[in-house]
Amino acid sequence: MNSSTSPRTVIADIDEESLSHMVRRDQLDTLHASVREAIPINLVLSVTAMLVAVWAGLVVEGLLWLALSVVVNTVRYGLCGRVSDGSAAGIERQLRRMVVAAVASGTVWALIPLLCAGYTAPQTLFYVSMVCGICAGAVSYGIAYAPVPIAFIAPPLLSAAACFAVTGGFDRLCLAAMVTVYFSGLVRAAVQSERGIRAGYRLKNKATVMAEQLGAAHRALQKSSERLAVRASHDVLTGLLNREGFTQAVTRRIAERPGRSHCLFLFDLDGFKGVNDAFGHQAGDRVLQDVARWLLRELDGLHATVGRWGGDEFTVFCDHDEDRAHAGAALAQSLIASLPGAMGASGSHMGMSVGIAVARDADVVDMISLADEALYEAKRAGRNRWRIVDDALNRRLAVRRDVERDLQGAIEARAIRLWYQPIVALDTQRVHSLEALLRWDHPRHGRMPPEQVVFAAAATGQAEALLRYILEEACIALRELEALGGELASVPIALNVSPREMAQLAVDRLVLGLLEEEGIPTRRLKIEITEEVALDSPAALGRLNALSAAGVTIVVDDFGVGYSSLASLRDHYVRQVKIDRSFVAGLGGSSGNRVLVNAIVQLGLALGIEVVAEGVETVDELDVLRALGCRLGQGYHFARPAPLAEVVAWAGRRRVAAG
């Protein structure tokens, strides 16, 4: 029965044959009990009848009659003690035996006329009263199954009626008629009583079955709920606690042992992506299962809580031994060393980075954040490294929290500014375009790096709000430049869009919609992306194509340092590339960099793509770039990033100086 089945449906579903069997079994049990109670009364009355017979001078007859009564009642009592096999046939067999025994007992009482000359002796009134009384008692005791009391009362009452009828006389004929009517009344009462008893037993058994079925359904529901709870709290692939289950388990554990110092490890598998790429996702799944079993085996006896945080990240929580300051680090180093030997062939070259957080009565979410920060530092240092949270990491996390907390207010208060750095034509020294750079002076922590602000926006679900705000600020700047007229009136502005934003946000609709609202031509805006954006996300590729088709210039930033430099130039939406500053720095003294820059410049010319040299800081670098045919440059040699008003003033000074 499922949890939605109603009680009415449960009753209707009870098998009628089974229900009848249960009712019959209850009748037999009740009959046995009532007969056991009635037999002692029967024997007492038998002894009384014998005494009256002896008193009347019928000693032998009375004793023989009593002996017969004792024998029959003994047999009846024995039948009540016999246990049925529980089958329907067995129950019916027992009932038939009880009927036969009742007939035998009734026949004994039908012999009473032998003790009183056919109900003509002076003791007739006593015997008639006794027979009628015991018959009434038999019906009252035998209500569970009518055939038994009927079988008992029929012989003595019919015997009495026959005796009265045979002896004749009006009064005796009337007595015979009255006994017959009495017999009929008792039979009717027995039948009606059984009918009522059966109805009661039927309802009782229906209720019992329904209760059992509801109980079974409740137990099944409990088991189902337990299974669902396990599924909700455990990772299907590895069987470990999942993120939610781990968080709840650790929270309970911290609450159960207040004041204790605890250690939380966050493990990340180094090289797991290579396993997936080389051997397929099924092999990757087997590796994750192997890692889960290995962790449980290695941590056996440490009372550790182990979970899979997601992807190839695992978490471990255990008590921290304050007497051993480096216990957590020692465990991490031991696990890092033993991992390769525990993996199969597909995972033998994997490593593991570990972030460790140690705290007392800390929130599990806070400990995970700390461990994640430590893990990031460990991965920056290379493979198979561990890092434990220290004061520096704590300060960094505090800054991140404050930035994430205050970002929305900063956007609403328009406290985030855009500064601009000119991109200059190397031959004419005129401003070709401006790159917008995000600036936010946090009230507590000062100037925030743009990438940290973008990360905080993504972490707090405000990435779209931040991008819209930056677009609005850029549109305001474009309006101001247009109003000023002159050299900067038609200069485009370039905005940086992160890979995460391009992959997850509808950047094309957002940009084109806002430009249309503001009435700004699409040629006035450029979007700067990194090389890998389009290759990492088909959705991003579609958005870039849509922007390019609408007239927005797509710029590949930091060109040359990514893994897809040449591949990115094949995309038709690319209209400009910016050579990474690492190739421009010291260009005059590096023949290798000159060759690379020259190749990029020539490739750009061949493909009709503008090339910008980033990080131009010296005259020597500028001269080499000009000699190589690079037409655009950006860097401190020309101007540092500044608010729009300062950039406009800088451009004015250059124009005056140029005469």
XYZ file of C-alpha atoms in Angstrom:
659
model
C 0.000 0.000 0.000
C 1.425 3.394 -0.891
C 1.258 6.445 1.304
C -1.648 7.925 -0.617
C -4.001 4.949 -0.035
C -7.025 5.889 2.064
C -8.452 3.756 4.906
C -11.597 3.186 2.812
C -9.458 1.703 0.049
C -7.601 -0.444 2.564
C -10.852 -2.000 3.886
C -12.145 -2.630 0.390
C -8.914 -4.372 -0.502
C -9.229 -6.952 2.332
C -9.767 -10.437 0.890
C -13.282 -11.634 1.809
C -12.186 -15.233 2.245
C -9.397 -14.191 4.591
C -11.780 -12.013 6.559
C -14.275 -14.889 6.949
C -11.463 -17.131 8.101
C -10.424 -14.617 10.768
C -14.046 -14.300 11.956
C -14.390 -18.095 12.161
C -11.173 -18.330 14.154
C -12.457 -15.733 16.627
C -15.745 -17.664 16.939
C -13.859 -20.853 17.773
C -11.669 -19.109 20.356
C -14.696 -17.518 22.031
C -16.622 -20.800 21.934
C -13.782 -22.643 23.633
C -13.639 -20.027 26.362
C -17.419 -20.001 26.968
C -17.711 -23.811 27.046
C -14.846 -24.014 29.538
C -16.760 -21.586 31.741
C -20.114 -23.409 31.292
C -18.929 -26.966 32.002
C -18.303 -26.436 35.760
C -21.842 -25.050 36.037
C -23.129 -28.055 34.098
C -21.367 -30.405 36.498
C -22.723 -28.605 39.566
C -26.258 -28.893 38.209
C -25.606 -32.565 37.355
C -24.579 -33.290 40.931
C -27.709 -31.486 42.174
C -29.911 -33.553 39.853
C -28.237 -36.749 41.093
C -28.833 -35.782 44.734
C -32.534 -35.183 44.069
C -32.745 -38.568 42.319
C -31.037 -40.313 45.250
C -33.349 -38.490 47.677
C -36.294 -39.810 45.609
C -34.937 -43.361 45.956
C -33.366 -43.671 42.502
C -29.826 -44.181 43.733
C -28.468 -46.344 40.927
C -30.203 -44.358 38.211
C -28.980 -41.068 39.663
C -25.361 -42.221 39.983
C -25.300 -43.713 36.491
C -26.740 -40.522 35.031
C -24.135 -38.414 36.877
C -21.329 -40.677 35.668
C -22.501 -40.276 32.094
C -22.671 -36.484 32.498
C -19.141 -36.356 33.944
C -17.738 -38.421 31.064
C -19.369 -36.269 28.385
C -18.359 -32.979 30.041
C -14.807 -34.227 30.442
C -14.659 -34.932 26.716
C -16.112 -31.502 25.952
C -13.563 -29.804 28.191
C -10.786 -31.728 26.487
C -11.996 -30.581 23.079
C -11.760 -26.983 24.271
C -8.065 -27.490 24.960
C -7.226 -28.839 21.538
C -5.316 -26.355 19.351
C -6.430 -25.993 15.751
C -3.813 -25.915 13.000
C -5.194 -22.501 12.037
C -6.421 -23.535 8.614
C -10.011 -23.016 7.542
C -10.563 -26.789 7.365
C -9.036 -27.267 10.811
C -11.291 -24.634 12.340
C -14.416 -26.125 10.755
C -13.375 -29.575 11.991
C -13.053 -28.252 15.531
C -16.457 -26.593 15.337
C -18.093 -29.817 14.143
C -16.543 -31.693 17.070
C -17.883 -29.086 19.454
C -21.384 -29.522 17.949
C -21.222 -33.313 18.319
C -20.057 -32.951 21.918
C -22.908 -30.507 22.579
C -25.406 -33.038 21.186
C -23.944 -35.679 23.485
C -24.200 -33.404 26.506
C -27.734 -32.393 25.566
C -28.654 -36.062 25.162
C -27.503 -36.707 28.738
C -29.903 -34.003 29.906
C -32.595 -35.503 27.652
C -32.424 -38.597 29.926
C -33.739 -36.595 32.913
C -37.259 -38.069 32.396
C -35.766 -41.405 33.569
C -35.196 -39.805 36.973
C -38.746 -38.469 37.336
C -41.033 -41.005 35.628
C -41.371 -39.033 32.429
C -41.950 -35.751 34.239
C -44.814 -37.241 36.297
C -43.091 -37.670 39.653
C -43.345 -35.090 42.445
C -39.847 -33.827 41.480
C -41.070 -32.797 38.005
C -41.140 -29.059 38.786
C -37.522 -29.176 39.961
C -36.305 -31.048 36.900
C -38.287 -28.925 34.417
C -36.922 -25.755 35.988
C -33.388 -27.152 35.910
C -33.635 -28.217 32.236
C -35.106 -24.885 31.149
C -32.501 -22.998 33.155
C -29.507 -24.913 31.835
C -30.802 -24.493 28.280
C -31.119 -20.733 28.746
C -27.602 -20.690 30.173
C -26.294 -22.698 27.234
C -27.675 -20.111 24.797
C -26.221 -17.202 26.772
C -22.796 -18.857 26.912
C -22.826 -20.089 23.332
C -23.544 -16.820 21.511
C -20.353 -17.063 19.420
C -21.526 -20.100 17.433
C -25.280 -20.899 17.374
C -25.069 -24.587 16.289
C -23.431 -25.556 19.602
C -26.096 -24.190 22.000
C -28.856 -25.346 19.625
C -27.326 -28.831 19.532
C -27.221 -28.798 23.343
C -30.762 -27.539 24.053
C -32.627 -29.509 21.379
C -32.504 -32.979 23.043
C -33.605 -32.022 26.600
C -36.314 -29.536 25.554
C -37.751 -31.739 22.824
C -37.615 -34.691 25.251
C -39.581 -32.689 27.849
C -42.148 -31.544 25.265
C -42.606 -35.137 24.093
C -43.124 -36.402 27.667
C -45.741 -33.725 28.360
C -47.527 -34.505 25.112
C -47.500 -38.291 25.678
C -48.903 -38.158 29.204
C -51.822 -36.095 27.911
C -54.168 -33.767 29.675
C -54.888 -30.179 28.810
C -52.364 -28.716 31.193
C -49.613 -31.014 30.039
C -50.350 -30.360 26.394
C -50.089 -26.664 27.159
C -46.744 -27.308 28.854
C -45.569 -29.235 25.796
C -46.550 -26.297 23.598
C -44.861 -23.802 25.916
C -41.619 -25.845 25.950
C -41.707 -25.967 22.161
C -42.198 -22.193 21.953
C -39.422 -21.727 24.495
C -37.152 -23.902 22.380
C -37.949 -21.841 19.286
C -37.232 -18.619 21.157
C -33.889 -19.896 22.372
C -32.951 -21.037 18.846
C -33.835 -17.610 17.452
C -31.858 -15.883 20.214
C -28.847 -18.097 19.528
C -28.942 -17.358 15.791
C -29.332 -13.594 16.317
C -26.569 -13.535 18.905
C -24.198 -15.313 16.559
C -25.091 -12.888 13.774
C -24.272 -9.926 16.022
C -21.067 -11.534 17.222
C -19.980 -12.239 13.643
C -20.677 -8.640 12.640
C -18.624 -7.408 15.578
C -15.778 -9.769 14.794
C -15.931 -8.711 11.161
C -15.545 -5.042 12.052
C -12.829 -5.847 14.560
C -10.816 -7.834 12.038
C -11.283 -5.198 9.369
C -9.989 -2.608 11.792
C -7.117 -4.893 12.788
C -6.130 -5.547 9.188
C -6.409 -1.876 8.360
C -4.282 -0.981 11.370
C -1.697 -3.568 10.349
C -1.663 -2.299 6.779
C -1.444 1.299 7.922
C 1.328 0.291 10.288
C 3.126 -1.478 7.451
C 2.638 1.580 5.267
C 3.974 3.778 8.046
C 7.014 1.560 8.448
C 7.530 1.535 4.682
C 7.201 5.307 4.647
C 9.738 5.576 7.449
C 12.148 3.353 5.542
C 11.527 5.367 2.393
C 12.121 8.588 4.315
C 15.319 7.141 5.730
C 16.444 6.148 2.242
C 15.602 9.612 0.934
C 17.463 11.165 3.849
C 20.495 9.044 3.009
C 20.225 10.017 -0.646
C 19.860 13.673 0.285
C 22.900 13.601 2.545
C 25.192 11.192 0.671
C 27.017 11.286 -2.626
C 25.609 8.684 -5.023
C 28.935 7.908 -6.699
C 31.197 7.454 -3.667
C 28.763 6.823 -0.820
C 30.432 9.574 1.217
C 28.537 12.460 2.757
C 27.723 15.113 0.179
C 28.105 18.842 0.755
C 24.826 19.203 2.661
C 25.297 15.987 4.626
C 28.873 16.868 5.570
C 27.857 20.353 6.694
C 25.059 18.985 8.894
C 27.210 16.207 10.369
C 30.054 18.567 11.230
C 27.660 21.150 12.667
C 26.208 18.487 14.997
C 29.660 17.300 15.944
C 30.853 20.793 16.856
C 27.701 21.365 18.929
C 28.174 18.055 20.763
C 31.743 18.901 21.794
C 31.883 22.622 22.566
C 35.210 24.135 23.435
C 37.191 21.590 21.422
C 39.671 22.460 18.722
C 38.854 20.924 15.354
C 40.662 20.438 12.083
C 39.071 20.578 8.630
C 40.871 19.395 5.495
C 39.879 20.284 1.937
C 41.506 17.984 -0.638
C 41.731 18.675 -4.366
C 43.048 16.048 -6.783
C 45.880 17.310 -8.980
C 45.670 15.944 -12.506
C 42.146 14.569 -12.284
C 41.059 16.459 -15.409
C 43.819 14.657 -17.284
C 42.401 11.307 -16.174
C 38.981 12.249 -17.527
C 40.442 13.508 -20.793
C 42.732 10.512 -21.313
C 40.614 7.613 -20.050
C 37.033 8.924 -20.092
C 34.522 9.853 -17.424
C 33.877 6.270 -16.340
C 37.548 5.910 -15.449
C 37.323 9.248 -13.656
C 34.356 7.982 -11.649
C 36.303 4.866 -10.658
C 39.194 7.045 -9.514
C 36.843 9.093 -7.332
C 35.458 5.887 -5.820
C 39.000 4.634 -5.188
C 39.899 7.914 -3.493
C 36.805 7.682 -1.271
C 37.667 4.135 -0.170
C 41.303 5.104 0.334
C 40.372 8.059 2.548
C 38.081 5.915 4.696
C 40.804 3.295 5.013
C 43.564 5.772 5.849
C 41.434 7.665 8.366
C 40.045 4.584 10.100
C 40.396 4.998 13.846
C 40.618 8.802 13.770
C 36.847 9.294 14.207
C 36.923 11.485 11.111
C 33.904 12.742 9.189
C 34.606 12.297 5.482
C 32.695 13.832 2.579
C 32.839 14.644 -1.096
C 32.544 18.392 -1.444
C 32.005 18.266 -5.199
C 33.882 17.391 -8.374
C 37.326 16.172 -7.343
C 37.256 17.859 -3.927
C 36.957 15.895 -0.673
C 36.556 17.073 2.913
C 37.667 15.592 6.221
C 36.780 16.841 9.700
C 38.361 15.546 12.904
C 39.361 16.603 16.396
C 42.596 18.562 16.577
C 45.290 17.419 18.991
C 46.404 20.675 20.591
C 49.403 18.919 22.152
C 50.713 18.251 18.646
C 50.801 21.581 16.858
C 51.671 20.029 13.513
C 49.343 17.019 13.687
C 47.126 18.309 10.872
C 50.089 19.063 8.648
C 51.607 15.649 9.372
C 48.364 13.920 8.414
C 48.123 15.940 5.208
C 51.705 15.099 4.257
C 51.110 11.421 4.987
C 48.013 11.354 2.786
C 49.775 13.171 -0.043
C 52.599 10.629 0.071
C 50.340 7.570 0.122
C 47.849 8.611 -2.573
C 49.721 7.487 -5.735
C 50.260 3.969 -4.436
C 46.578 3.586 -3.607
C 45.327 4.453 -7.083
C 45.011 2.153 -10.058
C 46.840 2.600 -13.332
C 44.588 5.429 -14.491
C 45.155 7.451 -11.314
C 48.744 6.557 -10.493
C 50.091 9.908 -11.686
C 47.645 12.010 -9.733
C 48.625 14.226 -6.871
C 46.715 16.050 -4.201
C 46.677 19.572 -2.792
C 45.380 20.144 0.724
C 44.030 23.183 2.527
C 43.832 22.931 6.322
C 41.803 25.040 8.754
C 42.118 24.690 12.525
C 39.572 26.422 14.753
C 37.726 26.176 18.047
C 33.891 26.262 18.013
C 33.953 27.682 14.486
C 31.124 27.504 12.005
C 31.652 24.775 9.434
C 31.027 27.224 6.577
C 33.716 29.520 7.966
C 36.133 26.609 8.293
C 35.442 25.544 4.704
C 36.123 29.100 3.523
C 39.397 29.133 5.433
C 40.407 25.720 4.113
C 39.479 26.776 0.578
C 41.717 29.819 0.873
C 44.545 27.610 2.114
C 43.905 25.140 -0.717
C 44.161 27.950 -3.255
C 47.551 28.915 -1.862
C 48.687 25.282 -1.877
C 47.740 24.846 -5.540
C 49.541 28.048 -6.461
C 52.712 26.540 -5.006
C 52.474 23.438 -7.239
C 51.366 19.806 -7.019
C 51.279 17.755 -3.833
C 51.398 20.711 -1.467
C 49.513 21.503 1.697
C 48.858 24.827 3.328
C 47.443 25.547 6.763
C 45.510 28.706 7.494
C 47.668 31.394 9.095
C 47.185 35.027 10.029
C 47.814 36.239 6.481
C 45.159 33.945 5.075
C 42.758 34.959 7.813
C 43.252 38.603 6.879
C 42.686 37.818 3.206
C 39.477 35.992 4.000
C 38.303 38.884 6.171
C 38.887 41.236 3.254
C 36.952 38.938 0.926
C 34.024 38.781 3.331
C 33.926 42.548 3.716
C 34.092 43.041 -0.035
C 31.277 40.566 -0.649
C 29.197 42.122 2.119
C 29.661 45.722 0.980
C 29.579 45.278 -2.794
C 25.837 45.690 -3.255
C 25.839 48.903 -1.247
C 28.759 50.211 -3.277
C 26.905 49.535 -6.537
C 23.738 51.203 -5.257
C 25.715 54.209 -3.979
C 27.700 54.354 -7.248
C 30.886 54.235 -5.199
C 32.609 52.072 -7.805
C 34.336 54.213 -10.430
C 35.754 53.701 -13.879
C 39.197 54.992 -14.647
C 40.474 55.141 -18.181
C 43.821 54.492 -19.851
C 44.378 55.757 -23.393
C 45.383 53.551 -26.310
C 47.498 55.703 -28.581
C 48.262 55.598 -32.307
C 52.049 55.250 -32.384
C 52.502 57.246 -35.582
C 50.261 60.259 -34.879
C 50.234 60.080 -31.037
C 46.468 60.637 -31.175
C 44.133 58.849 -28.773
C 42.710 55.842 -30.589
C 40.468 54.508 -27.786
C 40.160 54.218 -24.003
C 40.210 51.121 -21.813
C 37.877 51.338 -18.810
C 39.363 49.961 -15.591
C 37.322 49.304 -12.454
C 38.314 51.158 -9.280
C 36.778 50.737 -5.836
C 38.234 52.235 -2.699
C 36.778 50.102 0.063
C 36.114 52.179 3.202
C 38.097 49.754 5.360
C 40.563 47.991 3.103
C 41.352 50.635 0.511
C 41.809 50.028 -3.218
C 40.415 46.669 -4.298
C 41.936 44.779 -7.247
C 39.369 44.626 -10.090
C 39.549 40.824 -10.283
C 38.644 40.578 -6.580
C 35.598 42.787 -7.101
C 34.491 40.674 -10.075
C 35.012 37.482 -8.045
C 32.972 38.895 -5.161
C 30.161 39.817 -7.546
C 30.084 36.267 -8.916
C 30.180 34.761 -5.412
C 27.255 36.881 -4.198
C 25.082 36.631 -7.310
C 25.660 40.257 -8.304
C 27.688 39.690 -11.475
C 24.930 40.972 -13.760
C 24.256 43.985 -11.538
C 27.946 44.891 -11.558
C 28.264 44.481 -15.328
C 25.155 46.584 -15.923
C 26.529 49.262 -13.623
C 29.872 49.325 -15.465
C 28.063 49.566 -18.810
C 25.975 52.447 -17.504
C 29.110 54.269 -16.310
C 30.771 53.703 -19.690
C 27.707 55.086 -21.481
C 27.816 58.180 -19.265
C 31.496 58.639 -20.183
C 30.747 58.255 -23.901
C 28.049 60.930 -23.609
C 30.462 63.275 -21.842
C 33.147 62.753 -24.491
C 30.640 63.382 -27.253
C 29.520 66.585 -25.543
C 33.132 67.812 -25.238
C 33.719 67.422 -28.962
C 37.177 67.495 -30.464
C 39.586 64.576 -30.653
C 37.816 62.465 -28.021
C 34.251 62.970 -29.266
C 34.117 59.691 -31.182
C 36.720 57.696 -29.240
C 35.407 54.200 -28.313
C 35.688 52.728 -24.825
C 36.764 49.134 -24.160
C 35.304 47.134 -21.255
C 36.782 43.944 -19.805
C 34.388 40.990 -19.484
C 35.570 37.988 -17.466
C 35.273 34.402 -18.745
C 32.714 33.649 -16.019
C 30.544 36.602 -17.025
C 30.725 35.736 -20.709
C 29.800 32.101 -20.034
C 27.025 32.673 -17.504
C 25.444 36.034 -18.364
C 23.523 37.114 -21.448
C 26.196 39.716 -22.164
C 25.053 40.268 -25.754
C 21.470 41.145 -24.783
C 22.645 43.257 -21.859
C 25.151 45.280 -23.914
C 23.059 45.750 -27.031
C 19.925 46.522 -25.028
C 21.621 49.239 -22.975
C 23.316 50.810 -26.017
C 19.934 50.965 -27.734
C 18.321 52.546 -24.678
C 21.054 55.208 -24.523
C 21.100 55.757 -28.277
C 24.842 55.064 -28.497
C 26.253 53.486 -31.698
C 27.679 50.013 -31.187
C 30.986 51.080 -32.782
C 31.647 53.231 -29.692
C 32.012 50.150 -27.455
C 34.638 47.425 -27.368
C 34.537 44.218 -25.334
C 37.852 42.782 -24.128
C 38.046 39.059 -23.430
C 40.822 36.584 -22.710
C 41.884 34.044 -25.319
C 40.246 31.001 -23.773
C 36.746 32.459 -23.312
C 35.252 31.278 -26.593
C 36.978 27.909 -26.523
C 35.767 27.187 -22.983
C 32.087 27.869 -23.677
C 29.949 27.409 -26.798
C 27.431 29.800 -25.241
C 30.122 32.477 -24.986
C 31.014 31.954 -28.648
C 27.413 32.595 -29.655
C 27.288 35.801 -27.616
C 30.559 37.065 -29.060
C 29.328 36.438 -32.586
C 26.093 38.298 -31.814
C 28.006 41.296 -30.428
C 30.382 41.362 -33.381
C 27.548 41.106 -35.887
C 25.878 44.103 -34.202
C 29.030 46.216 -34.620
C 30.701 45.853 -31.200
C 34.464 45.380 -31.539
C 35.755 42.217 -29.854
C 39.275 42.475 -28.453
C 41.468 39.564 -27.335
C 43.403 40.751 -24.278
C 46.767 39.409 -23.019
C 47.353 37.799 -26.406
C 50.193 35.274 -26.544
C 50.119 33.879 -23.008
C 47.115 31.573 -23.392
C 46.923 28.106 -24.847
C 44.789 29.159 -27.805
C 46.461 32.259 -29.218
C 46.457 31.267 -32.864
C 43.128 29.473 -32.585
C 41.473 32.648 -31.318
C 42.512 34.539 -34.461
C 40.492 32.157 -36.620
C 37.270 33.467 -35.112
C 35.671 36.063 -37.350
C 34.464 38.195 -34.459
C 38.013 39.181 -33.374
C 38.862 42.695 -34.561
C 41.735 43.572 -32.256
C 44.402 41.792 -30.194
C 46.505 43.220 -27.387
C 50.011 41.792 -27.074
C 50.651 40.821 -23.476
C 52.964 43.183 -21.604
C 55.364 40.332 -20.841
C 56.425 40.359 -24.516
C 56.788 44.155 -24.623
C 58.831 44.646 -21.447
C 62.523 44.962 -22.367
C 61.684 44.508 -26.018
C 64.838 46.244 -27.191
C 67.085 43.758 -25.434
C 65.225 40.551 -26.248
C 65.540 39.206 -29.754
C 63.084 36.422 -28.938
C 60.386 38.875 -27.903
C 61.064 40.977 -31.014
C 60.499 37.924 -33.197
C 57.244 37.085 -31.421
C 55.925 40.653 -31.514
C 56.861 40.985 -35.174
C 55.054 37.729 -35.976
C 51.900 38.911 -34.201
C 52.005 42.295 -35.942
C 52.439 40.717 -39.372
C 49.713 38.180 -38.684
C 47.395 40.995 -37.652
C 48.122 42.891 -40.844
C 47.462 39.794 -42.928
C 44.130 39.113 -41.188
C 43.024 42.740 -40.985
C 43.156 42.717 -37.176
C 44.380 45.687 -35.151
C 47.346 44.975 -32.881
C 47.891 46.868 -29.613
C 51.100 46.581 -27.590
C 50.379 46.633 -23.851
C 52.777 47.779 -21.162
C 54.759 50.333 -23.176
C 56.858 52.109 -20.553
C 60.050 53.304 -22.248
C 61.096 55.183 -25.359
C 63.212 52.209 -26.459
C 60.164 49.939 -26.386
C 58.188 52.519 -28.343
C 60.889 52.829 -30.997
C 61.137 49.063 -31.476
C 57.357 48.757 -31.783
C 57.281 51.466 -34.424
C 60.098 49.754 -36.289
C 58.186 46.460 -36.221
C 55.118 48.136 -37.687
C 52.928 48.061 -34.572
C 50.391 50.850 -34.915
C 48.822 51.061 -31.441
C 50.248 51.126 -27.919
C 49.139 51.401 -24.304
C 51.168 51.892 -21.165
C 52.654 54.192 -18.572
C 54.872 55.824 -21.209
C 51.741 57.503 -22.528
C 49.483 57.791 -19.488
C 48.497 55.981 -16.333
C 44.852 55.062 -15.690
C 42.934 58.078 -14.362
C 39.411 59.460 -13.993
C 37.835 60.651 -17.226
C 38.334 64.343 -16.447
C 42.076 63.827 -15.962
C 42.334 61.833 -19.181
C 40.558 64.649 -21.043
C 42.948 67.182 -19.500
C 45.919 64.978 -20.433
C 44.717 64.769 -24.035
C 44.317 68.547 -24.123
C 47.855 69.089 -22.879
C 49.240 66.715 -25.506
C 47.308 68.494 -28.216
C 48.675 71.857 -27.121
C 52.207 70.470 -26.864
C 51.930 68.973 -30.344
C 51.086 72.492 -31.603
